[in-house]
PDB file of C-alpha atoms in Angstrom:
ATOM      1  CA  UNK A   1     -56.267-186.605  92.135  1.00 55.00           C
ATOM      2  CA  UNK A   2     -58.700-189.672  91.987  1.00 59.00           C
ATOM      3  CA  UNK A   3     -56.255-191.769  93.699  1.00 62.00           C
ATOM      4  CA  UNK A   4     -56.304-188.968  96.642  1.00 56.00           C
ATOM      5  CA  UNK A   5     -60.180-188.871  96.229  1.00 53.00           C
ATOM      6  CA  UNK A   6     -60.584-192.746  96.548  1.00 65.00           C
ATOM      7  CA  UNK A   7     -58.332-192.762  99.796  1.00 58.00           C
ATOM      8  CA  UNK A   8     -60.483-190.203 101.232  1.00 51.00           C
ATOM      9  CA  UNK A   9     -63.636-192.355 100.658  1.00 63.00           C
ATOM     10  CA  UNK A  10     -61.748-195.192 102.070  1.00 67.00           C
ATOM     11  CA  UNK A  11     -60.881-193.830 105.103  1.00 54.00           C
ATOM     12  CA  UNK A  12     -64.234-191.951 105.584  1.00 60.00           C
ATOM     13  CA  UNK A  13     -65.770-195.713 104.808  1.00 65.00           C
ATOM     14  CA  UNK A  14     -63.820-197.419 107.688  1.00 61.00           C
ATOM     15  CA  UNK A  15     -64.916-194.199 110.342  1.00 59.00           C
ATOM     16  CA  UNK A  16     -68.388-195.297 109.346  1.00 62.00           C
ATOM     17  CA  UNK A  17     -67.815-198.746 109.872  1.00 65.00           C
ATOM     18  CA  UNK A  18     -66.166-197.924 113.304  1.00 57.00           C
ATOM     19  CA  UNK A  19     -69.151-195.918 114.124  1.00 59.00           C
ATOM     20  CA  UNK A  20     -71.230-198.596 113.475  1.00 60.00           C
ATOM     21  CA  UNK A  21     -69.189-201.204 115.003  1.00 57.00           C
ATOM     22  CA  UNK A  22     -68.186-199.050 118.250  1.00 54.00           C
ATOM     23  CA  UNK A  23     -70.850-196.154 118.666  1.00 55.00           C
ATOM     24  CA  UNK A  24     -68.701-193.520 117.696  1.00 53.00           C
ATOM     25  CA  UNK A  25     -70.055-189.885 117.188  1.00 55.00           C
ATOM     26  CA  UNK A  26     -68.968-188.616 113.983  1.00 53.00           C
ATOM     27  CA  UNK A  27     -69.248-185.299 115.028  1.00 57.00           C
ATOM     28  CA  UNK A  28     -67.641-185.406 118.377  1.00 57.00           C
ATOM     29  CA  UNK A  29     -65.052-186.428 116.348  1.00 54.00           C
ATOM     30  CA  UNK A  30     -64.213-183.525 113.831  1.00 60.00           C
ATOM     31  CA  UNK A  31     -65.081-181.544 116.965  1.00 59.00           C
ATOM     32  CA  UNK A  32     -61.744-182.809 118.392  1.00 56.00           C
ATOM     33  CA  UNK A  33     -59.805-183.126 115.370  1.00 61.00           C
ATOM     34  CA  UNK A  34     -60.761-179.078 114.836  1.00 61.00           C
ATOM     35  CA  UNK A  35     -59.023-178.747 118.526  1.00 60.00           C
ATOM     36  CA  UNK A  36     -56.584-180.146 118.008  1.00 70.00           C
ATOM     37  CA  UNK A  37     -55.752-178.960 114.820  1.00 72.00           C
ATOM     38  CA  UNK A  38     -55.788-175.458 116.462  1.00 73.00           C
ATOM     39  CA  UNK A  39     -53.896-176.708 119.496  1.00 73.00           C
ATOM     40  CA  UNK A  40     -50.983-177.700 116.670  1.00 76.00           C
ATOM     41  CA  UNK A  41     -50.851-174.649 115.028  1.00 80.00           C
ATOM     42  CA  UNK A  42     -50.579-172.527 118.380  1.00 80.00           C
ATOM     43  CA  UNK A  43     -47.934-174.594 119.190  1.00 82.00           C
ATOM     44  CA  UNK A  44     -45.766-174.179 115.901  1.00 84.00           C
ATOM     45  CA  UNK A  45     -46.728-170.437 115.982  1.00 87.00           C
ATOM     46  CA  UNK A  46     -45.118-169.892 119.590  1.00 82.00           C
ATOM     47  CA  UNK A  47     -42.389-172.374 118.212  1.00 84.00           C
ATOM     48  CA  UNK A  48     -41.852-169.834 116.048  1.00 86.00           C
ATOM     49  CA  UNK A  49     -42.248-166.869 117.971  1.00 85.00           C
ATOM     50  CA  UNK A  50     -39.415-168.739 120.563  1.00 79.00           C
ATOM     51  CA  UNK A  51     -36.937-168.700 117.740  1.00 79.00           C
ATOM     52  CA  UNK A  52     -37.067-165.502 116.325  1.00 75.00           C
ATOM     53  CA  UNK A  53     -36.825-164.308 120.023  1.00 68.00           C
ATOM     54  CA  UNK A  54     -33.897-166.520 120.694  1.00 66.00           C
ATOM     55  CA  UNK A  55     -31.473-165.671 117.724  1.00 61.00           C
ATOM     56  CA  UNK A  56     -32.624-161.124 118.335  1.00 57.00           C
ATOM     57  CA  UNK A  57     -31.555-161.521 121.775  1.00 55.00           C
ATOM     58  CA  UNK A  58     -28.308-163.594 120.861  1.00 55.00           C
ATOM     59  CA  UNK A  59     -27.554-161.190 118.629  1.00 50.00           C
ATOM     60  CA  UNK A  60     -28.422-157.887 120.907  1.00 49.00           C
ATOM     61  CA  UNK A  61     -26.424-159.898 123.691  1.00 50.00           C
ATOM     62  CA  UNK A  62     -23.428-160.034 121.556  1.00 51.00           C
ATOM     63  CA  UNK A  63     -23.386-156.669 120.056  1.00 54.00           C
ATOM     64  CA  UNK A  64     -22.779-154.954 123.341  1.00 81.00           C
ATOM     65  CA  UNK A  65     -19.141-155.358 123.887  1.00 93.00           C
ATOM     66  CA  UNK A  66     -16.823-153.181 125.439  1.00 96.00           C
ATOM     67  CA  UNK A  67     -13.414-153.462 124.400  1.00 96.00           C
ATOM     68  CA  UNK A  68     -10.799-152.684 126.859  1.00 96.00           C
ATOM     69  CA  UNK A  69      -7.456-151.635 124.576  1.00 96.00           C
ATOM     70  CA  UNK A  70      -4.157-150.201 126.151  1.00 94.00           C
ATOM     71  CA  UNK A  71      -0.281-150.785 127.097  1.00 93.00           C
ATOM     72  CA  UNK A  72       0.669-153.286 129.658  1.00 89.00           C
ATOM     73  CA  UNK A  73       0.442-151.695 133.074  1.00 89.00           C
ATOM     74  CA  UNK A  74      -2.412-149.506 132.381  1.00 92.00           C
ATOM     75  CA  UNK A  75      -4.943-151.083 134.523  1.00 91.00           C
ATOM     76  CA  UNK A  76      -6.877-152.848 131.772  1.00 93.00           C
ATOM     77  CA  UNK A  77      -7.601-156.111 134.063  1.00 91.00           C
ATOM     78  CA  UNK A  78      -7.433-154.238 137.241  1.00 92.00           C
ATOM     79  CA  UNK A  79     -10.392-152.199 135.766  1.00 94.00           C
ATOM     80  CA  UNK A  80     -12.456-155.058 135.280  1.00 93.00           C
ATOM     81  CA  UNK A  81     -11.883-157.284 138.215  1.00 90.00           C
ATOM     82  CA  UNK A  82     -13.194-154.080 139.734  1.00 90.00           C
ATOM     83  CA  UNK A  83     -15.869-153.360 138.266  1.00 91.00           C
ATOM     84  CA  UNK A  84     -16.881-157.327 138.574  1.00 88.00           C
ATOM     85  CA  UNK A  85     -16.238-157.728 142.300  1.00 87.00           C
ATOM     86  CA  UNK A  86     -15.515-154.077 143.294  1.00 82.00           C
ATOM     87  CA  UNK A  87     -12.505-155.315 144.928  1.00 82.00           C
ATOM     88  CA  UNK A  88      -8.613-154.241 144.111  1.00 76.00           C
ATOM     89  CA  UNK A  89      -6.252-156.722 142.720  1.00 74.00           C
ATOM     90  CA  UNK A  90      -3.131-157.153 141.754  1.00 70.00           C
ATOM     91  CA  UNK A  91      -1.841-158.623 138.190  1.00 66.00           C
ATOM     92  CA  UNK A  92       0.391-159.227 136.003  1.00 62.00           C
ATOM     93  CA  UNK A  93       0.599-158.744 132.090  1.00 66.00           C
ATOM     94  CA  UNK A  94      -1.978-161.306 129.934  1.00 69.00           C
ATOM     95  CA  UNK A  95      -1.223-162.937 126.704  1.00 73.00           C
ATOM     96  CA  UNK A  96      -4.942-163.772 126.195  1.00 81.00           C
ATOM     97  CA  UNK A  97      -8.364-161.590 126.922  1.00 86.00           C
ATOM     98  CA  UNK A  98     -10.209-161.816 129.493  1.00 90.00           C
ATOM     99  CA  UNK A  99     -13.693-161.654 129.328  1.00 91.00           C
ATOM    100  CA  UNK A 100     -16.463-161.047 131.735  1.00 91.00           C
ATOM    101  CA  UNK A 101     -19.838-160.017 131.988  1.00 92.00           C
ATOM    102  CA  UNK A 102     -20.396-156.819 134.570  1.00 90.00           C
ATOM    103  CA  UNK A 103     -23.715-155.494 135.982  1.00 88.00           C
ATOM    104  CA  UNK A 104     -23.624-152.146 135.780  1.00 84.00           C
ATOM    105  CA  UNK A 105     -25.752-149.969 137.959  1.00 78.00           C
ATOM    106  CA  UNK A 106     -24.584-146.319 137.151  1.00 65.00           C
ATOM    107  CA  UNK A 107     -26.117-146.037 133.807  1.00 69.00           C
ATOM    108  CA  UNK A 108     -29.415-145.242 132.578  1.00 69.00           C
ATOM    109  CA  UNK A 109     -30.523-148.401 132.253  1.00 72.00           C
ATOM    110  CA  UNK A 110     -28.849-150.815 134.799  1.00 72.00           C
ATOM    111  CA  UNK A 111     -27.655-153.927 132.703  1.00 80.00           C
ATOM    112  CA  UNK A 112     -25.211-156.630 132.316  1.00 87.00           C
ATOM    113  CA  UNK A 113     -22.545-155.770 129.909  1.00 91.00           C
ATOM    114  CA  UNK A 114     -19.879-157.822 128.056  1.00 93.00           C
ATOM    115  CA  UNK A 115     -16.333-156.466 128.536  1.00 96.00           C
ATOM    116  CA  UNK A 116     -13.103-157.773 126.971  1.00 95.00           C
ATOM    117  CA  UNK A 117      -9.818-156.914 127.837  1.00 94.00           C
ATOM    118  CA  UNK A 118      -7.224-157.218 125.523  1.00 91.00           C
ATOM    119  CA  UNK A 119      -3.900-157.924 126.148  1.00 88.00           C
ATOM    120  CA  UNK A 120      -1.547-154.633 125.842  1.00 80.00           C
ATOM    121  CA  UNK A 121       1.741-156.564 123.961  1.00 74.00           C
ATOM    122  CA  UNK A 122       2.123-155.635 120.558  1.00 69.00           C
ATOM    123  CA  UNK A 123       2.216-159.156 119.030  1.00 63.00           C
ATOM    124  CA  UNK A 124      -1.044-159.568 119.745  1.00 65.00           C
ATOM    125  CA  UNK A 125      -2.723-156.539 118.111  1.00 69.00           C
ATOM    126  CA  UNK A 126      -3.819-158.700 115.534  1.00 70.00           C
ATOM    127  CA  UNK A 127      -6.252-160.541 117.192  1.00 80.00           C
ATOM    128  CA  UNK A 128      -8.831-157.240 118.297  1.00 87.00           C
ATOM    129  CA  UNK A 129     -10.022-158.217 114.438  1.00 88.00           C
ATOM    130  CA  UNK A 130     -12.440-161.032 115.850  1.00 89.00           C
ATOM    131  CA  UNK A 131     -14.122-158.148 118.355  1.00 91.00           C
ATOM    132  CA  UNK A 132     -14.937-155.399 116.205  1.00 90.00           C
ATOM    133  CA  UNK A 133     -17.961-156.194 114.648  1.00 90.00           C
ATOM    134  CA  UNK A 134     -19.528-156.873 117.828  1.00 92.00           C
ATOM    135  CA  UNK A 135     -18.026-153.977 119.724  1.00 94.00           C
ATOM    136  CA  UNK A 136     -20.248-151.269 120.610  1.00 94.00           C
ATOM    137  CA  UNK A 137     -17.237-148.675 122.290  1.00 96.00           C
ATOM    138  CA  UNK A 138     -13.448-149.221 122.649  1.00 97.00           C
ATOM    139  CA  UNK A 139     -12.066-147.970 126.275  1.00 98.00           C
ATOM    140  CA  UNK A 140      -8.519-147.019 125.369  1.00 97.00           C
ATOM    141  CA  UNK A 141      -6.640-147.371 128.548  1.00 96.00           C
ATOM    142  CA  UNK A 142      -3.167-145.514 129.493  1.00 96.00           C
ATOM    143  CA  UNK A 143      -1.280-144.491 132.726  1.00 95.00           C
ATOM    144  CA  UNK A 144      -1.009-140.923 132.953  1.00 95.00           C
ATOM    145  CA  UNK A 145       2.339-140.741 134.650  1.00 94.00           C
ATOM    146  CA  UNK A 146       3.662-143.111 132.128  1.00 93.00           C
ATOM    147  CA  UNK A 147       5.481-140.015 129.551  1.00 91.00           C
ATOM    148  CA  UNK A 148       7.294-143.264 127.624  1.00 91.00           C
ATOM    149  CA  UNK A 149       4.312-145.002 126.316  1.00 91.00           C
ATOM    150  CA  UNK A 150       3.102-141.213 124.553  1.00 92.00           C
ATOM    151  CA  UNK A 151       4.580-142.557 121.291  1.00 93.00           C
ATOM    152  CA  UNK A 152       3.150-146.560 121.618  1.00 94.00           C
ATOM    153  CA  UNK A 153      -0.051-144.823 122.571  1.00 95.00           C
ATOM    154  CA  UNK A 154      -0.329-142.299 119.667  1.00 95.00           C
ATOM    155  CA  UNK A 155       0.341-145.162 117.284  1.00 94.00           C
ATOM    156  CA  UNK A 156      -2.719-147.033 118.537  1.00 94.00           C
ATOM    157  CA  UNK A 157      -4.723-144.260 118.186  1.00 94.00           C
ATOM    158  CA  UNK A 158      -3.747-143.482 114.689  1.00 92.00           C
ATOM    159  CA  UNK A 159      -4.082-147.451 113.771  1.00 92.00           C
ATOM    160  CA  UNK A 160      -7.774-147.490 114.698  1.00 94.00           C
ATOM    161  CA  UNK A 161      -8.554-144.224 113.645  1.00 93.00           C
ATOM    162  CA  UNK A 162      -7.295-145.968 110.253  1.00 90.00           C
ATOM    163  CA  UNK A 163      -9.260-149.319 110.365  1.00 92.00           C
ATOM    164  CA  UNK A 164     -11.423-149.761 108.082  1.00 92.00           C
ATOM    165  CA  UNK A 165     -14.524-151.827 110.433  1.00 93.00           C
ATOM    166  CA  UNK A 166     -13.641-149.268 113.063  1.00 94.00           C
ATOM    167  CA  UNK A 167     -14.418-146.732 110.767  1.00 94.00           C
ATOM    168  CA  UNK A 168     -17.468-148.176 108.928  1.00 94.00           C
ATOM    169  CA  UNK A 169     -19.031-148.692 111.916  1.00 94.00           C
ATOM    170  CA  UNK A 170     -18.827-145.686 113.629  1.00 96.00           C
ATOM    171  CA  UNK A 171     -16.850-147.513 116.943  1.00 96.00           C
ATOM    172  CA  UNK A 172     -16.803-144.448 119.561  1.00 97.00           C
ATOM    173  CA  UNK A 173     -13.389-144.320 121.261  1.00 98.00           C
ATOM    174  CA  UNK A 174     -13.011-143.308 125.239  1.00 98.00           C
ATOM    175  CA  UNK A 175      -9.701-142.501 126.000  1.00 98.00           C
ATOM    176  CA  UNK A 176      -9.797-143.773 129.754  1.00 97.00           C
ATOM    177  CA  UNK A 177      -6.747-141.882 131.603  1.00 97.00           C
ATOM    178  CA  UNK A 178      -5.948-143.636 134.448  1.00 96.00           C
ATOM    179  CA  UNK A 179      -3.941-143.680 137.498  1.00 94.00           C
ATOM    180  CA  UNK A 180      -4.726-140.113 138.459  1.00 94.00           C
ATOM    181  CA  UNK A 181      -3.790-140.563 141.993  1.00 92.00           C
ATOM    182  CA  UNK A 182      -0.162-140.561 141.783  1.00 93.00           C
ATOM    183  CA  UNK A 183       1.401-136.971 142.376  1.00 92.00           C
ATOM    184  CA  UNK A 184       3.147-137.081 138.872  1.00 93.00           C
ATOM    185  CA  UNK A 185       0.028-137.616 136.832  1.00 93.00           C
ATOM    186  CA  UNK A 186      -0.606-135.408 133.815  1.00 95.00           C
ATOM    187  CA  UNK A 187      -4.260-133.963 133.085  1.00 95.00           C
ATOM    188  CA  UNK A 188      -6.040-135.102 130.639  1.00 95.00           C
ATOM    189  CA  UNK A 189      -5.999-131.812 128.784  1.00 96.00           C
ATOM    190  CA  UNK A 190      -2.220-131.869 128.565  1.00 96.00           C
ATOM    191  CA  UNK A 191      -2.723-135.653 127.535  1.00 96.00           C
ATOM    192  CA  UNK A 192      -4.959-134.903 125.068  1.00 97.00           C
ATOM    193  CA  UNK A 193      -2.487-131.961 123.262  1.00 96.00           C
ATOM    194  CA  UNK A 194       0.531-134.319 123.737  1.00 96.00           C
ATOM    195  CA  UNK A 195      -1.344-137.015 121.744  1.00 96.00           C
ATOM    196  CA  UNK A 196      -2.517-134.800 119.216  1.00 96.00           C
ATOM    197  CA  UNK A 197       0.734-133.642 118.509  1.00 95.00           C
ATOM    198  CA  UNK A 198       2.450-137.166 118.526  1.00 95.00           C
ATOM    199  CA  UNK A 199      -0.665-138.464 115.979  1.00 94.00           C
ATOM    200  CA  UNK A 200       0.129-135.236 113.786  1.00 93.00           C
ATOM    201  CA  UNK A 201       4.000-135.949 113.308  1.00 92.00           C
ATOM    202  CA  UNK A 202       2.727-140.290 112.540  1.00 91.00           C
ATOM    203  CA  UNK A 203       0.156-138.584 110.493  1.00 87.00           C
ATOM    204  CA  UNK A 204       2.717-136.500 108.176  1.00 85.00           C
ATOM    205  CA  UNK A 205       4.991-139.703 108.266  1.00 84.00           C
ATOM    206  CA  UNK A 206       2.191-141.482 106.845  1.00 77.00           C
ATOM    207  CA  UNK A 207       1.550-138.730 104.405  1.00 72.00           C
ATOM    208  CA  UNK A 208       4.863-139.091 102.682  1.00 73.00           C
ATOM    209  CA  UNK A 209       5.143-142.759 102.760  1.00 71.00           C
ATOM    210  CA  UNK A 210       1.631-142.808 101.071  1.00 62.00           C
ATOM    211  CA  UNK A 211       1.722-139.733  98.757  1.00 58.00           C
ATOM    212  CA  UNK A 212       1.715-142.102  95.507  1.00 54.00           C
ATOM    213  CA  UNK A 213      -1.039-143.780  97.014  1.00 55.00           C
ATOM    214  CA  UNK A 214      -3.427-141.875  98.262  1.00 52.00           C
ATOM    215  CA  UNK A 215      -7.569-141.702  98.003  1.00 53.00           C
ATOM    216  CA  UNK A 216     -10.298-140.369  99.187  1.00 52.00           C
ATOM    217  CA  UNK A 217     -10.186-143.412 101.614  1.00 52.00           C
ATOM    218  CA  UNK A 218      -7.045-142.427 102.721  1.00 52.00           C
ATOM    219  CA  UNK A 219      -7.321-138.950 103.108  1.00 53.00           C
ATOM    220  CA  UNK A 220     -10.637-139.392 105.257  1.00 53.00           C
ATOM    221  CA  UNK A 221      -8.780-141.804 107.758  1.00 57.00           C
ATOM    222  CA  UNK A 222      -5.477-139.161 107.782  1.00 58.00           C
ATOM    223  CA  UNK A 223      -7.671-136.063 107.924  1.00 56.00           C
ATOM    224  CA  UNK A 224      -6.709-133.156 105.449  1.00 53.00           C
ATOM    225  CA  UNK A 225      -3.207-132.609 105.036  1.00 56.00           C
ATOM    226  CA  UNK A 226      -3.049-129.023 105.858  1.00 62.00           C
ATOM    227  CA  UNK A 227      -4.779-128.822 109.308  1.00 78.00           C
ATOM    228  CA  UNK A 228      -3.225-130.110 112.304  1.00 87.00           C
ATOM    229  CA  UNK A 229      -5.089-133.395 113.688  1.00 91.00           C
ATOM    230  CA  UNK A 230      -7.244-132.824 116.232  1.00 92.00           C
ATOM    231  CA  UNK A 231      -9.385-135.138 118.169  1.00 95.00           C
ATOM    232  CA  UNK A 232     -12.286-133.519 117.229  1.00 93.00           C
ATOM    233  CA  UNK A 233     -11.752-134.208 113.879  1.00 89.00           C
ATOM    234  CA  UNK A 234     -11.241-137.786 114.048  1.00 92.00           C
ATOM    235  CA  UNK A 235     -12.725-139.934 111.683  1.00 92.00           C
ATOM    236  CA  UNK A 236     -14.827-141.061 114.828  1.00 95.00           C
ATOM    237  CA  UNK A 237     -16.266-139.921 117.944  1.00 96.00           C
ATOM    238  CA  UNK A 238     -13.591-139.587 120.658  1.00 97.00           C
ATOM    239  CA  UNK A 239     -13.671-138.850 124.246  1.00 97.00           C
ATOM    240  CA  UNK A 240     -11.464-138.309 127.280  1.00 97.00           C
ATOM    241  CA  UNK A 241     -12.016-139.244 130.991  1.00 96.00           C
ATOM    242  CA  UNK A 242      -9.572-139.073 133.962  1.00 95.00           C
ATOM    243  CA  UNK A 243      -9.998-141.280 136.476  1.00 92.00           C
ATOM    244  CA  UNK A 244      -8.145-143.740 139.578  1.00 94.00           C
ATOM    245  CA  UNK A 245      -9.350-147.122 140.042  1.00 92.00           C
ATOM    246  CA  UNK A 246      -7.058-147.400 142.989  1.00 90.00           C
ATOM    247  CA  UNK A 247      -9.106-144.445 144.969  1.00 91.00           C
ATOM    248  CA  UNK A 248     -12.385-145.791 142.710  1.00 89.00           C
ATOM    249  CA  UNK A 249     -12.613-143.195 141.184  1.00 90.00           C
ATOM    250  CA  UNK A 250     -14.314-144.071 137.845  1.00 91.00           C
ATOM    251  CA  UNK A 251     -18.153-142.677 137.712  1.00 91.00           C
ATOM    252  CA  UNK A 252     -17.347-140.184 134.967  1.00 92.00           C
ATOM    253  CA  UNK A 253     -15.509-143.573 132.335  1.00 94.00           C
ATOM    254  CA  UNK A 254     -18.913-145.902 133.611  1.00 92.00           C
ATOM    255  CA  UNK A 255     -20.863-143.059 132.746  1.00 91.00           C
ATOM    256  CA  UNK A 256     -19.600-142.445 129.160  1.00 93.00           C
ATOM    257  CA  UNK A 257     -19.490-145.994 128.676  1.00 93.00           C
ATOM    258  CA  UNK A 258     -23.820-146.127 129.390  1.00 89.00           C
ATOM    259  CA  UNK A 259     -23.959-143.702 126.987  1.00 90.00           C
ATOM    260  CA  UNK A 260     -23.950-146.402 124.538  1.00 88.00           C
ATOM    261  CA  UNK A 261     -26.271-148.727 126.107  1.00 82.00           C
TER     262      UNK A 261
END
């Protein structure tokens, strides 16, 4: 503390000697030092400020993602390009996701939005792990003429409706039923009960294969054992849209998508 006090005197000493030596006012000064002290500490408050406001919007920007799921041939990356350029293409199956922002203008709030799509191949199922705590809906994609993909799709459904980060956050699901414009589409009602009955027969399967092990855990990602799985008794929200991106026809999936945003 004295040493502190004597280097204050010392340096007050040698202003005084400056003063004398140059003419300097002592009080013009600690009139600028007081400035500029305040001109410092506005600067490291907005500093501040700037950071906190940097890392909320990172992480607001990264928590809207919609994640495009489905079989190959569904119209996963057709879907997108069209929503990004409103243009057709043509393509062929991915073996990596594609990502994109999208600025879309039939929602509430007209907004750039994040959308990945996924590539449909089994292998690669895996890799949705890295997505889901960022995702804010999953778009589950499927051709409605295609009667062969009923099973592939149903176990897809019953996998997420059994993942646990899915689950625990509450990731809605729109089943997105495309390809309506070709004359041996099914509705999405008859979609729906065809799905619901494919998940009920996985569901029992599960059941026995389980029955040593289940919990509460389980039992809340099967559903009860005794009532026949329904949609609306999924372990999250679910909804199902029809739609044709060929004849762009896909206001009602862009709407239920800006219902989360």
């Amino acid at each position: 503390m004295e040493n502190t006090v004597k280097i204050l005197n010392e340096v007050i000493g040698k202003i005084k000697d400056y003063n004398k030596k140059y003419g300097i006012n002592i009080d013009e000064f600690h009139n600028v030092l007081f400035v500029t002290s305040i001109l410092l500490a506005l600067l490291f408050i907005f500093y501040i400020i700037f950071i906190l406001f940097a890392i909320f919007f990172k992480k607001s920007k990264t928590n809207k993602v919609v994640l495009l799921l489905g079989p190959c041939e569904s119209g996963k990356t057709t879907f997108l390009f069209k929503l990004k350029t409103d243009k057709m293409c043509r393509t062929v199956p991915s073996m990596k996701e594609n990502v994109a922002f999208v600025f879309l203008k039939n929602i509430k709030k007209s907004k750039y939005i994040q959308f990945v799509d996924f590539p449909g191949h089994p292998k690669l199922a895996f890799g949705i792990k890295k997505y889901l705590n960022i995702t804010n809906v999953i778009v589950y994609m499927l051709d409605s003429s295609d009667r062969q993909s009923l099973k592939y799709v149903a176990e897809n459904m019953l996998e997420l409706f059994m993942n646990k980060a899915i689950v625990k956050r509450q990731i809605p699901i729109i089943i997105f039923c495309n390809k309506t414009d070709l004359c041996n589409s099914r509705p999405k009602k008859v979609i729906k009960e065809d799905l619901e009955r494919e998940i009920e027969i996985l569901k029992m399967s599960k059941y026995n294969s389980l029955e040593d092990d289940m919990n509460d855990e389980t039992e809340c990602f099967l559903g009860v054992n005794s009532e026949f799985f329904r949609f609306e008794r999924a372990p999250i929200h679910v909804e199902i849209c029809s739609a044709s991106i060929k004849n762009n026809n896909v206001d009602e999936v862009i709407e239920l998508i800006g219902k989360y945003y």
